[in-house]
């Protein structure tokens, strides 16, 4: 492995190696894009390929747009003599001609490139020539419509009656199968058709639970010395439940008894009252585990039987989308991969059309994506029947660029095992870029110091640490990295509030003490502004406390990740109101709506309503002792009005009515930056209109969809385009900041556990 710094020597190396397939490992801020552009310009200038023959594939639309602009700038510099590495007239002519081919080159995302392949060969892929790609809302609506028909089908199937009844008794409803269907739909390329599941249920028995109870009762009889001990009384209280389990023979009675089990685990008991109190306490834990295991085994059995049907539903839905020509984004990759696998003529045609594939952000690839890349860059006629790691790549046909330490999309199927297998198995020439052009020396020193011990290579699991070298000189503070906060015990809300206050204080310090930064555009040293600061958080759960603290500190804030916009206070309040309108029995949503600024009920007024005999179900009459203009009574009456009108209104009309009649936009005038709050409300209104346009009139389905979008894992492209004249601190998720650059970065909420273990 050789070091390849981004300078003139690199440009020379690129010119000499443009006919070699390479694997470039580029550390953070090491001029990766510069290296890519240099290689592209060298390949074009030397005549090794024309730009129209290049497929440069990256992870997001924003990155693809930036790469296109950088390649255009590189070719312009080469064609007009500003690039010393392109000195011959014929080389400049080739670069000048390449500028006219920019629109023909595939400088796009992998999904966009897969769409090109399918659009060029629709019939071979089994698609109608005019197929379309559904946006996420349209795709979700279509799947929901198919799902509703599927639920009706399985509940009408006599063969599934016993399974469904047992599942419902175990609190496994259609919503649980729905979650399974959504997960499988995201991975339908991995589904393998198998034999029909055995639909014979084994008899349900509580014998194991009764046996664990008998063990506990034996301890009570043989080792207890005091009948008034709390542990002894706890065990005595389980006798009746044990006898009921032993007498129960109907499976639904057994399930009811297990689900309604009394408290089983007990940590009480005095040592002097038992021969060994620890053994008895452990026996209560074991009993609780047996009950849990028994119920879990039953749920897994039911799910396993029904998942076969759900898998068939997902596969049939994908085939139906293929026939109808209405594809989801994931379908593009699956259908393009399948086409290249089975059709050697198409594979040869695409390989001839695109002589070189440049795959950027390779650390975030998955087995499906690398298989596409390999199929496009091989001359092996049997490649479609082999594993991609066994296929030889043409010299110069594949350029892979990535950094395993920057792999953050594992929940999107990014797989470091693929990364390491490709690096070792494809026989590509490997280079590393280690000179960081982005960060000041103090940041680089800190990163090297921290991660040299934390990162120990474990192929497929963890990348090794590669020391970076700073290219820039120091700017501003002598210590550019600081750590705030400390270990603390207490309520989570209090800890988050304290952290938020620290963050606000630091932001004020940056502005008040006139910290010096290097301007990202002019590279001149100047005073830091609020818009130079990015606040990165790993989870939306820490956002409310941060917004409150920054508001109190008079710091302007702009939330720039879509998943965070869905989690802001005004959007949460509006969603609570929509949930309450959809379901009068959702007491949590009703009370949350009444307490929101748009309804304005205080806790004292809500308590007064309850004490007067009021009920949160707004379909019921108000208490006689309260006037109609009481805030809680008036608020519930308003909700009832929206509920009664929901059948005649679309989702967007219901949403617009709440925004207009509850004065959500006017209330934002009380905030420091009302325009930012208006932007969030209008964004949700736009989503509601798009939902209507997609053809779904279900308010509940819309609310569920929005709640899913609030999940930070829901989107990869989630950064909102900044407003350059808006001097406000920018709040993003860690995922949303990928590929962006900021003069000052604050990391908060690092004590939050990840949603998924890596």
Coordinates of C-alpha atoms in Angstrom, one line a residue, residues 105-520:
X105 CA -21.5 11.0 -18.9
X106 CA -23.1 9.0 -16.1
X107 CA -22.1 11.3 -13.2
X108 CA -24.9 10.2 -10.9
X109 CA -26.0 8.1 -7.9
X110 CA -26.1 4.3 -8.2
X111 CA -29.9 4.4 -8.3
X112 CA -29.7 6.9 -11.1
X113 CA -27.2 4.7 -13.0
X114 CA -29.3 1.6 -12.5
X115 CA -32.3 3.6 -13.9
X116 CA -30.2 4.4 -17.0
X117 CA -29.5 0.8 -17.6
X118 CA -33.1 -0.2 -17.2
X119 CA -34.3 2.7 -19.4
X120 CA -31.9 1.5 -22.2
X121 CA -33.0 -2.1 -21.9
X122 CA -36.6 -2.1 -20.5
X123 CA -37.9 -5.1 -22.4
X124 CA -35.0 -7.3 -21.5
X125 CA -35.6 -6.4 -17.9
X126 CA -39.3 -7.3 -18.2
X127 CA -40.4 -3.6 -17.8
X128 CA -42.7 -1.5 -20.0
X129 CA -40.7 1.1 -21.9
X130 CA -42.4 4.0 -20.1
X131 CA -41.8 2.8 -16.6
X132 CA -41.7 5.4 -13.8
X133 CA -40.0 5.6 -10.4
X134 CA -42.4 6.4 -7.6
X135 CA -41.4 9.0 -5.0
X136 CA -41.3 7.7 -1.4
X137 CA -44.9 8.8 -0.6
X138 CA -46.3 7.3 -3.8
X139 CA -44.4 4.0 -3.1
X140 CA -45.7 3.9 0.5
X141 CA -49.3 4.6 -0.6
X142 CA -49.2 1.8 -3.2
X143 CA -47.8 -0.7 -0.8
X144 CA -50.5 0.2 1.8
X145 CA -53.2 -0.4 -0.7
X146 CA -51.8 -3.8 -1.6
X147 CA -51.3 -4.5 2.1
X148 CA -55.0 -3.8 2.9
X149 CA -56.1 -6.3 0.3
X150 CA -53.5 -8.8 1.7
X151 CA -54.8 -8.5 5.3
X152 CA -58.4 -9.2 4.0
X153 CA -57.1 -12.2 2.2
X154 CA -55.3 -13.9 5.1
X155 CA -58.1 -13.3 7.5
X156 CA -60.5 -15.0 5.0
X157 CA -58.2 -18.0 4.7
X158 CA -59.5 -21.0 6.8
X159 CA -56.0 -22.5 6.9
X160 CA -54.7 -19.5 8.8
X161 CA -57.6 -19.2 11.3
X162 CA -56.0 -21.0 14.2
X163 CA -52.7 -19.2 13.7
X164 CA -54.2 -15.8 13.5
X165 CA -56.4 -16.4 16.6
X166 CA -53.3 -17.5 18.6
X167 CA -51.4 -14.5 17.3
X168 CA -54.2 -12.1 18.3
X169 CA -54.4 -13.7 21.7
X170 CA -50.6 -13.1 22.0
X171 CA -51.1 -9.5 21.1
X172 CA -49.7 -10.0 17.7
X173 CA -51.9 -8.0 15.4
X174 CA -51.9 -6.9 11.7
X175 CA -49.7 -3.9 12.7
X176 CA -46.9 -6.3 13.7
X177 CA -47.1 -8.2 10.4
X178 CA -47.1 -4.8 8.7
X179 CA -43.8 -3.9 10.3
X180 CA -42.4 -7.2 9.1
X181 CA -43.7 -6.5 5.6
X182 CA -42.0 -3.0 5.5
X183 CA -38.7 -4.5 6.6
X184 CA -38.9 -7.3 4.0
X185 CA -39.8 -4.9 1.3
X186 CA -36.6 -3.0 1.9
X187 CA -34.7 -6.2 1.4
X188 CA -36.8 -8.1 -1.1
X189 CA -33.8 -9.0 -3.2
X190 CA -32.7 -11.3 -0.4
X191 CA -36.0 -13.3 -0.2
X192 CA -35.7 -16.8 -1.4
X193 CA -38.8 -18.8 -2.3
X194 CA -39.1 -21.9 -0.1
X195 CA -41.5 -24.7 0.6
X196 CA -44.9 -23.7 2.2
X197 CA -44.7 -23.4 5.9
X198 CA -46.2 -26.1 8.1
X199 CA -49.3 -24.5 9.4
X200 CA -49.9 -27.1 12.2
X201 CA -49.6 -25.5 15.6
X202 CA -48.2 -27.5 18.5
X203 CA -50.4 -27.6 21.6
X204 CA -49.7 -24.8 24.0
X205 CA -48.6 -26.0 27.5
X206 CA -47.8 -24.2 30.7
X207 CA -46.0 -27.2 32.2
X208 CA -42.6 -25.4 32.2
X209 CA -44.0 -22.4 34.0
X210 CA -45.8 -24.7 36.6
X211 CA -42.5 -26.6 37.1
X212 CA -40.6 -23.3 37.8
X213 CA -43.3 -22.3 40.2
X214 CA -43.0 -25.7 42.0
X215 CA -39.3 -25.1 42.4
X216 CA -40.0 -21.8 44.0
X217 CA -42.7 -23.2 46.3
X218 CA -40.2 -26.0 47.3
X219 CA -37.7 -23.4 48.4
X220 CA -40.5 -21.7 50.3
X221 CA -41.4 -24.9 52.1
X222 CA -37.9 -26.2 52.8
X223 CA -35.7 -23.2 53.5
X224 CA -37.9 -20.4 54.8
X225 CA -37.7 -19.7 58.6
X226 CA -40.1 -16.8 58.8
X227 CA -43.6 -16.9 57.3
X228 CA -43.9 -13.1 57.6
X229 CA -40.9 -12.4 55.4
X230 CA -41.7 -10.4 52.4
X231 CA -40.2 -12.8 50.0
X232 CA -42.2 -15.7 51.6
X233 CA -45.4 -13.6 51.3
X234 CA -44.6 -12.9 47.6
X235 CA -44.2 -16.6 46.9
X236 CA -47.4 -17.4 48.8
X237 CA -49.2 -15.0 46.6
X238 CA -48.3 -17.0 43.5
X239 CA -50.0 -20.2 44.7
X240 CA -53.4 -19.3 43.3
X241 CA -52.0 -18.4 39.9
X242 CA -50.0 -21.6 39.8
X243 CA -53.2 -23.7 40.5
X244 CA -55.1 -21.8 37.8
X245 CA -52.3 -22.6 35.3
X246 CA -52.4 -26.2 36.2
X247 CA -56.2 -26.5 35.7
X248 CA -56.2 -24.5 32.5
X249 CA -56.4 -26.7 29.4
X250 CA -57.8 -24.2 26.8
X251 CA -54.8 -22.5 25.0
X252 CA -56.5 -19.0 25.2
X253 CA -57.0 -19.4 29.0
X254 CA -53.3 -20.3 29.3
X255 CA -52.2 -17.3 27.2
X256 CA -54.4 -15.0 29.2
X257 CA -52.9 -16.3 32.5
X258 CA -49.4 -15.9 31.2
X259 CA -50.0 -12.4 29.8
X260 CA -51.7 -11.4 33.0
X261 CA -49.1 -12.9 35.3
X262 CA -48.6 -11.2 38.6
X263 CA -45.2 -9.7 39.5
X264 CA -42.9 -12.6 39.5
X265 CA -39.4 -11.3 40.2
X266 CA -38.7 -10.3 43.8
X267 CA -35.5 -8.9 45.3
X268 CA -36.9 -8.7 48.8
X269 CA -36.3 -11.1 51.7
X270 CA -34.0 -11.0 54.7
X271 CA -31.0 -13.2 54.8
X272 CA -31.7 -14.5 58.3
X273 CA -35.1 -15.8 57.2
X274 CA -33.7 -18.2 54.6
X275 CA -31.1 -20.8 54.2
X276 CA -29.8 -19.0 51.2
X277 CA -32.0 -16.0 50.1
X278 CA -29.9 -15.5 46.9
X279 CA -31.0 -18.8 45.5
X280 CA -34.6 -18.1 46.2
X281 CA -34.4 -14.6 44.6
X282 CA -32.7 -16.2 41.6
X283 CA -35.6 -18.7 41.4
X284 CA -38.0 -15.8 41.0
X285 CA -35.9 -14.4 38.2
X286 CA -35.8 -17.9 36.5
X287 CA -39.6 -18.1 36.8
X288 CA -40.0 -14.7 35.1
X289 CA -37.6 -15.9 32.3
X290 CA -39.6 -19.1 31.8
X291 CA -42.8 -17.1 31.3
X292 CA -41.1 -14.7 28.9
X293 CA -39.5 -17.6 27.0
X294 CA -42.8 -19.4 26.7
X295 CA -44.6 -16.4 25.3
X296 CA -41.7 -15.5 23.0
X297 CA -41.5 -19.0 21.6
X298 CA -45.2 -18.9 20.8
X299 CA -45.0 -15.5 19.2
X300 CA -42.0 -16.6 17.1
X301 CA -43.9 -19.7 16.0
X302 CA -46.8 -17.6 14.8
X303 CA -44.6 -15.1 13.1
X304 CA -42.6 -17.8 11.4
X305 CA -45.7 -19.3 9.9
X306 CA -47.1 -16.0 8.8
X307 CA -43.8 -14.6 7.5
X308 CA -43.9 -17.1 4.7
X309 CA -47.1 -15.5 3.5
X310 CA -45.8 -12.0 4.1
X311 CA -42.6 -12.8 2.1
X312 CA -44.8 -14.1 -0.8
X313 CA -46.8 -10.9 -0.5
X314 CA -43.6 -8.7 -0.8
X315 CA -42.3 -10.8 -3.7
X316 CA -45.6 -10.6 -5.5
X317 CA -45.8 -6.8 -4.9
X318 CA -42.3 -6.4 -6.4
X319 CA -43.3 -8.4 -9.5
X320 CA -46.5 -6.4 -9.8
X321 CA -44.5 -3.2 -9.7
X322 CA -42.3 -4.6 -12.5
X323 CA -45.3 -5.5 -14.7
X324 CA -47.0 -2.2 -14.0
X325 CA -43.8 -0.2 -14.5
X326 CA -44.1 1.6 -11.2
X327 CA -40.8 1.0 -9.3
X328 CA -39.5 1.9 -5.9
X329 CA -35.9 3.1 -5.6
X330 CA -34.7 -0.2 -4.3
X331 CA -36.3 -1.9 -7.3
X332 CA -33.9 -0.1 -9.6
X333 CA -30.9 -1.8 -8.1
X334 CA -32.5 -5.2 -7.8
X335 CA -33.9 -5.3 -11.4
X336 CA -30.7 -3.9 -12.9
X337 CA -28.6 -6.4 -11.1
X338 CA -30.9 -9.3 -12.2
X339 CA -30.8 -8.0 -15.8
X340 CA -27.0 -8.0 -15.8
X341 CA -26.8 -11.4 -14.2
X342 CA -28.9 -13.2 -16.7
X343 CA -28.5 -11.4 -20.0
X344 CA -24.9 -11.6 -21.3
X345 CA -25.7 -9.4 -24.4
X346 CA -27.0 -6.6 -22.2
X347 CA -24.0 -6.9 -19.9
X348 CA -21.7 -6.7 -22.9
X349 CA -23.5 -3.7 -24.3
X350 CA -23.4 -1.8 -21.1
X351 CA -19.7 -2.7 -20.4
X352 CA -18.9 -1.4 -23.9
X353 CA -20.9 1.8 -23.4
X354 CA -19.2 2.5 -20.1
X355 CA -15.5 1.5 -20.2
X356 CA -14.7 2.8 -16.7
X357 CA -16.8 2.7 -13.5
X358 CA -15.7 5.0 -10.7
X359 CA -17.4 4.1 -7.4
X360 CA -17.2 6.7 -4.8
X361 CA -18.1 6.4 -1.0
X362 CA -17.4 2.7 -1.3
X363 CA -17.4 2.3 2.4
X364 CA -21.2 2.6 2.3
X365 CA -21.7 0.0 -0.4
X366 CA -23.6 -3.3 0.1
X367 CA -23.4 -6.7 -1.7
X368 CA -26.0 -5.6 -4.3
X369 CA -24.1 -2.5 -5.3
X370 CA -20.6 -4.1 -5.6
X371 CA -22.2 -6.9 -7.7
X372 CA -23.5 -4.3 -10.1
X373 CA -20.1 -2.6 -10.4
X374 CA -18.3 -5.9 -10.9
X375 CA -20.8 -7.1 -13.6
X376 CA -20.2 -3.9 -15.5
X377 CA -16.4 -4.1 -15.4
X378 CA -15.6 -7.7 -16.3
X379 CA -15.2 -9.6 -19.6
X380 CA -16.0 -13.0 -17.9
X381 CA -19.0 -14.5 -19.9
X382 CA -19.9 -16.6 -16.8
X383 CA -19.9 -13.6 -14.4
X384 CA -23.6 -13.8 -13.9
X385 CA -23.4 -17.3 -12.3
X386 CA -20.5 -16.5 -10.0
X387 CA -20.1 -14.7 -6.7
X388 CA -18.8 -11.2 -7.4
X389 CA -15.6 -11.8 -5.5
X390 CA -14.6 -14.6 -7.9
X391 CA -14.9 -12.4 -11.0
X392 CA -11.9 -10.8 -12.6
X393 CA -12.1 -7.0 -13.3
X394 CA -10.8 -5.6 -16.6
X395 CA -7.6 -3.5 -16.2
X396 CA -8.5 0.2 -15.8
X397 CA -12.2 -0.5 -15.7
X398 CA -12.9 0.0 -12.0
X399 CA -11.8 2.8 -9.7
X400 CA -13.0 2.4 -6.1
X401 CA -12.7 5.2 -3.5
X402 CA -13.7 5.0 0.1
X403 CA -12.7 5.1 3.8
X404 CA -13.9 2.3 6.1
X405 CA -13.7 4.7 9.1
X406 CA -16.4 6.8 7.5
X407 CA -18.9 4.0 7.1
X408 CA -22.0 5.3 9.0
X409 CA -24.9 3.7 7.0
X410 CA -24.9 0.2 8.3
X411 CA -28.7 0.5 8.8
X412 CA -28.9 1.1 5.0
X413 CA -27.1 -2.2 4.4
X414 CA -23.6 -0.8 4.2
X415 CA -21.3 -3.7 5.0
X416 CA -17.6 -3.5 5.8
X417 CA -17.2 -7.1 5.0
X418 CA -17.9 -6.2 1.4
X419 CA -15.3 -3.4 1.6
X420 CA -12.6 -5.6 2.9
X421 CA -13.4 -8.5 0.6
X422 CA -13.3 -6.1 -2.4
X423 CA -10.0 -4.7 -1.3
X424 CA -8.4 -8.1 -0.9
X425 CA -10.2 -10.1 -3.6
X426 CA -10.5 -7.9 -6.7
X427 CA -6.8 -7.6 -7.1
X428 CA -7.0 -3.8 -7.4
X429 CA -3.9 -1.6 -6.9
X430 CA -4.3 0.1 -3.6
X431 CA -3.4 3.6 -2.7
X432 CA -4.0 5.6 0.5
X433 CA -4.6 9.4 0.8
X434 CA -3.5 10.5 4.3
X435 CA -2.9 14.3 4.0
X436 CA -5.9 16.1 5.4
X437 CA -6.7 19.4 3.7
X438 CA -9.8 20.3 5.7
X439 CA -8.8 20.5 9.4
X440 CA -6.3 22.5 11.4
X441 CA -3.4 20.6 12.9
X442 CA -4.8 20.5 16.4
X443 CA -7.9 18.7 15.2
X444 CA -5.8 16.1 13.3
X445 CA -3.6 15.6 16.3
X446 CA -6.6 15.0 18.6
X447 CA -8.1 12.5 16.1
X448 CA -4.9 10.6 15.8
X449 CA -4.4 10.5 19.6
X450 CA -8.0 9.3 20.3
X451 CA -8.5 6.8 17.6
X452 CA -5.1 5.1 17.6
X453 CA -6.2 3.1 20.6
X454 CA -9.9 2.9 19.8
X455 CA -9.6 1.6 16.2
X456 CA -8.2 -1.9 16.0
X457 CA -8.7 -3.6 12.7
X458 CA -11.2 -6.4 12.6
X459 CA -12.1 -7.1 8.9
X460 CA -15.8 -6.8 8.3
X461 CA -16.4 -5.3 11.7
X462 CA -13.9 -2.4 12.4
X463 CA -11.5 -0.4 10.3
X464 CA -7.9 0.1 11.4
X465 CA -6.6 3.5 12.4
X466 CA -4.6 5.3 9.7
X467 CA -2.8 8.4 10.9
X468 CA -3.6 11.5 9.1
X469 CA -1.3 14.5 8.4
X470 CA -2.4 18.1 8.4
X471 CA -1.8 20.2 5.3
X472 CA -3.2 23.4 6.7
X473 CA -1.6 25.6 9.3
X474 CA -3.1 26.6 12.6
X475 CA -5.9 29.2 12.8
X476 CA -7.4 30.9 15.9
X477 CA -7.2 29.1 19.2
X478 CA -4.2 27.2 20.4
X479 CA -6.4 24.3 21.5
X480 CA -9.0 23.8 18.7
X481 CA -10.6 20.8 20.4
X482 CA -12.4 21.1 23.7
X483 CA -14.5 18.7 25.8
X484 CA -17.4 19.9 27.9
X485 CA -19.6 18.2 30.3
X486 CA -18.8 15.4 32.8
X487 CA -20.3 12.1 34.1
X488 CA -23.5 12.8 35.9
X489 CA -26.2 10.8 37.7
X490 CA -29.8 12.0 37.6
X491 CA -32.9 12.3 35.5
X492 CA -32.3 12.1 31.8
X493 CA -34.2 15.3 31.3
X494 CA -32.1 17.2 33.8
X495 CA -28.8 15.9 32.2
X496 CA -30.0 16.9 28.7
X497 CA -31.0 20.3 30.0
X498 CA -27.6 20.9 31.6
X499 CA -25.8 19.8 28.4
X500 CA -28.0 22.1 26.4
X501 CA -27.1 25.0 28.6
X502 CA -23.4 24.2 28.1
X503 CA -23.9 24.2 24.4
X504 CA -25.7 27.5 24.4
X505 CA -22.9 29.0 26.5
X506 CA -20.2 27.8 24.1
X507 CA -22.1 29.2 21.1
X508 CA -22.4 32.6 22.8
X509 CA -18.7 32.5 23.7
X510 CA -17.8 31.9 20.0
X511 CA -19.7 35.0 19.0
X512 CA -19.0 37.2 22.0
X513 CA -15.2 36.5 22.1
X514 CA -14.9 36.8 18.3
X515 CA -13.3 33.4 17.6
X516 CA -11.2 33.4 14.5
X517 CA -12.0 31.1 11.6
X518 CA -10.8 30.7 8.0
X519 CA -13.7 31.5 5.6
X520 CA -14.7 28.3 3.7

